[in-house]
Amino acid sequence: MAEEYKGQIEAGIATGFTKAKTFLYIVLPQAVRQILPVYKGEFISLVKMTSVVGYIAVQDLTKASDIIRSRTFDAFFPLFMVAVLYFLISWLLSLSLSYVEWVTDPKARRKQA
């Protein structure tokens, strides 16, 4: 990353910014704009993959669904509710990360205004 922003770091220091301010105000916003779309997809995939971990040892929504199914012998409703909850969680995370992406990308703000 340092090679990619080397000229901008030099320009920031030449204009009187400290190294910390150069990183905070020049390099970091550009890096966030580049990594945020990838991070958003990976973060949501990670949340979805916790259901797989639930069958191994972690008590999460899927494990709670298994407990309800074993007590009520109703297979459809608990799994349906878990699917709805995972969808809502993923949707809210996607919306929040899209908002962060919108805040950090001035081009997106200009298009919407």
Tab-separated table of C-alpha atoms in Angstrom, residues 6-102:
chain	number	residue	atom	x	y	z
A	6	LYS	CA	3.955	7.145	-2.098
A	7	GLY	CA	3.443	10.284	-4.194
A	8	GLN	CA	0.417	11.333	-2.187
A	9	ILE	CA	2.269	10.811	1.083
A	10	GLU	CA	5.122	12.966	-0.185
A	11	ALA	CA	2.667	15.642	-1.344
A	12	GLY	CA	0.904	15.631	2.029
A	13	ILE	CA	4.176	16.028	3.897
A	14	ALA	CA	5.292	18.746	1.456
A	15	THR	CA	2.110	20.724	2.146
A	16	GLY	CA	2.760	20.674	5.890
A	17	PHE	CA	0.817	17.649	7.096
A	18	THR	CA	2.435	15.394	9.665
A	19	LYS	CA	2.796	11.717	8.774
A	20	ALA	CA	-0.193	10.857	10.969
A	21	LYS	CA	-2.404	13.548	9.419
A	22	THR	CA	-1.261	12.560	5.935
A	23	PHE	CA	-2.333	9.009	6.628
A	24	LEU	CA	-5.594	10.019	8.316
A	25	TYR	CA	-6.779	12.622	5.801
A	26	ILE	CA	-5.222	11.513	2.493
A	27	VAL	CA	-4.309	7.821	2.450
A	28	LEU	CA	-6.955	6.270	4.712
A	29	PRO	CA	-10.059	7.637	2.917
A	30	GLN	CA	-8.794	6.332	-0.423
A	31	ALA	CA	-7.873	2.955	1.051
A	32	VAL	CA	-11.282	2.636	2.696
A	33	ARG	CA	-13.019	3.379	-0.601
A	34	GLN	CA	-11.021	0.596	-2.249
A	35	ILE	CA	-11.417	-2.102	0.399
A	36	LEU	CA	-14.963	-1.444	1.617
A	37	PRO	CA	-16.880	-3.277	-1.162
A	38	VAL	CA	-14.762	-6.398	-0.667
A	39	TYR	CA	-14.966	-6.107	3.113
A	40	LYS	CA	-18.750	-5.765	2.940
A	41	GLY	CA	-19.124	-9.045	1.053
A	42	GLU	CA	-16.707	-10.898	3.304
A	43	PHE	CA	-18.328	-9.569	6.469
A	44	ILE	CA	-21.800	-10.678	5.398
A	45	SER	CA	-20.444	-14.077	4.311
A	46	LEU	CA	-18.856	-14.464	7.728
A	47	VAL	CA	-22.188	-13.814	9.435
A	48	LYS	CA	-23.892	-16.354	7.191
A	49	MET	CA	-21.194	-18.954	7.837
A	50	THR	CA	-21.823	-18.865	11.594
A	51	SER	CA	-24.807	-21.131	10.955
A	52	VAL	CA	-22.383	-23.821	9.794
A	53	VAL	CA	-20.336	-23.366	12.960
A	54	GLY	CA	-23.527	-23.785	14.986
A	55	TYR	CA	-23.663	-27.463	14.133
A	56	ILE	CA	-20.167	-27.968	15.506
A	57	ALA	CA	-20.134	-26.311	18.944
A	58	VAL	CA	-21.418	-22.739	19.042
A	59	GLN	CA	-24.937	-22.084	20.251
A	60	ASP	CA	-26.355	-19.583	17.804
A	61	LEU	CA	-29.632	-19.265	15.933
A	62	THR	CA	-29.234	-22.604	14.196
A	63	LYS	CA	-28.546	-24.429	17.443
A	64	ALA	CA	-31.566	-22.765	19.048
A	65	SER	CA	-33.627	-23.914	16.080
A	66	ASP	CA	-32.425	-27.482	16.620
A	67	ILE	CA	-33.454	-27.303	20.279
A	68	ILE	CA	-36.925	-26.009	19.377
A	69	ARG	CA	-37.347	-28.700	16.710
A	70	SER	CA	-36.373	-31.447	19.142
A	71	ARG	CA	-38.891	-30.240	21.740
A	72	THR	CA	-41.843	-29.380	19.493
A	73	PHE	CA	-41.278	-31.801	16.584
A	74	ASP	CA	-42.076	-28.922	14.235
A	75	ALA	CA	-39.350	-28.825	11.599
A	76	PHE	CA	-40.500	-26.042	9.290
A	77	PHE	CA	-41.296	-23.050	11.520
A	78	PRO	CA	-38.008	-22.861	13.501
A	79	LEU	CA	-35.931	-23.181	10.332
A	80	PHE	CA	-38.102	-20.611	8.565
A	81	MET	CA	-37.664	-18.140	11.440
A	82	VAL	CA	-33.895	-18.714	11.459
A	83	ALA	CA	-33.795	-18.032	7.716
A	84	VAL	CA	-35.808	-14.826	8.198
A	85	LEU	CA	-33.557	-13.700	11.058
A	86	TYR	CA	-30.387	-14.386	9.059
A	87	PHE	CA	-31.859	-12.479	6.124
A	88	LEU	CA	-32.702	-9.502	8.365
A	89	ILE	CA	-29.264	-9.532	9.981
A	90	SER	CA	-27.540	-9.712	6.581
A	91	TRP	CA	-29.794	-7.004	5.163
A	92	LEU	CA	-29.156	-4.639	8.091
A	93	LEU	CA	-25.401	-5.249	7.895
A	94	SER	CA	-25.476	-4.627	4.160
A	95	LEU	CA	-27.414	-1.383	4.641
A	96	SER	CA	-25.069	-0.151	7.348
A	97	LEU	CA	-21.952	-0.966	5.329
A	98	SER	CA	-23.519	0.625	2.232
A	99	TYR	CA	-24.049	3.769	4.301
A	100	VAL	CA	-20.398	3.731	5.358
A	101	GLU	CA	-19.453	3.245	1.709
A	102	TRP	CA	-21.692	6.188	0.740
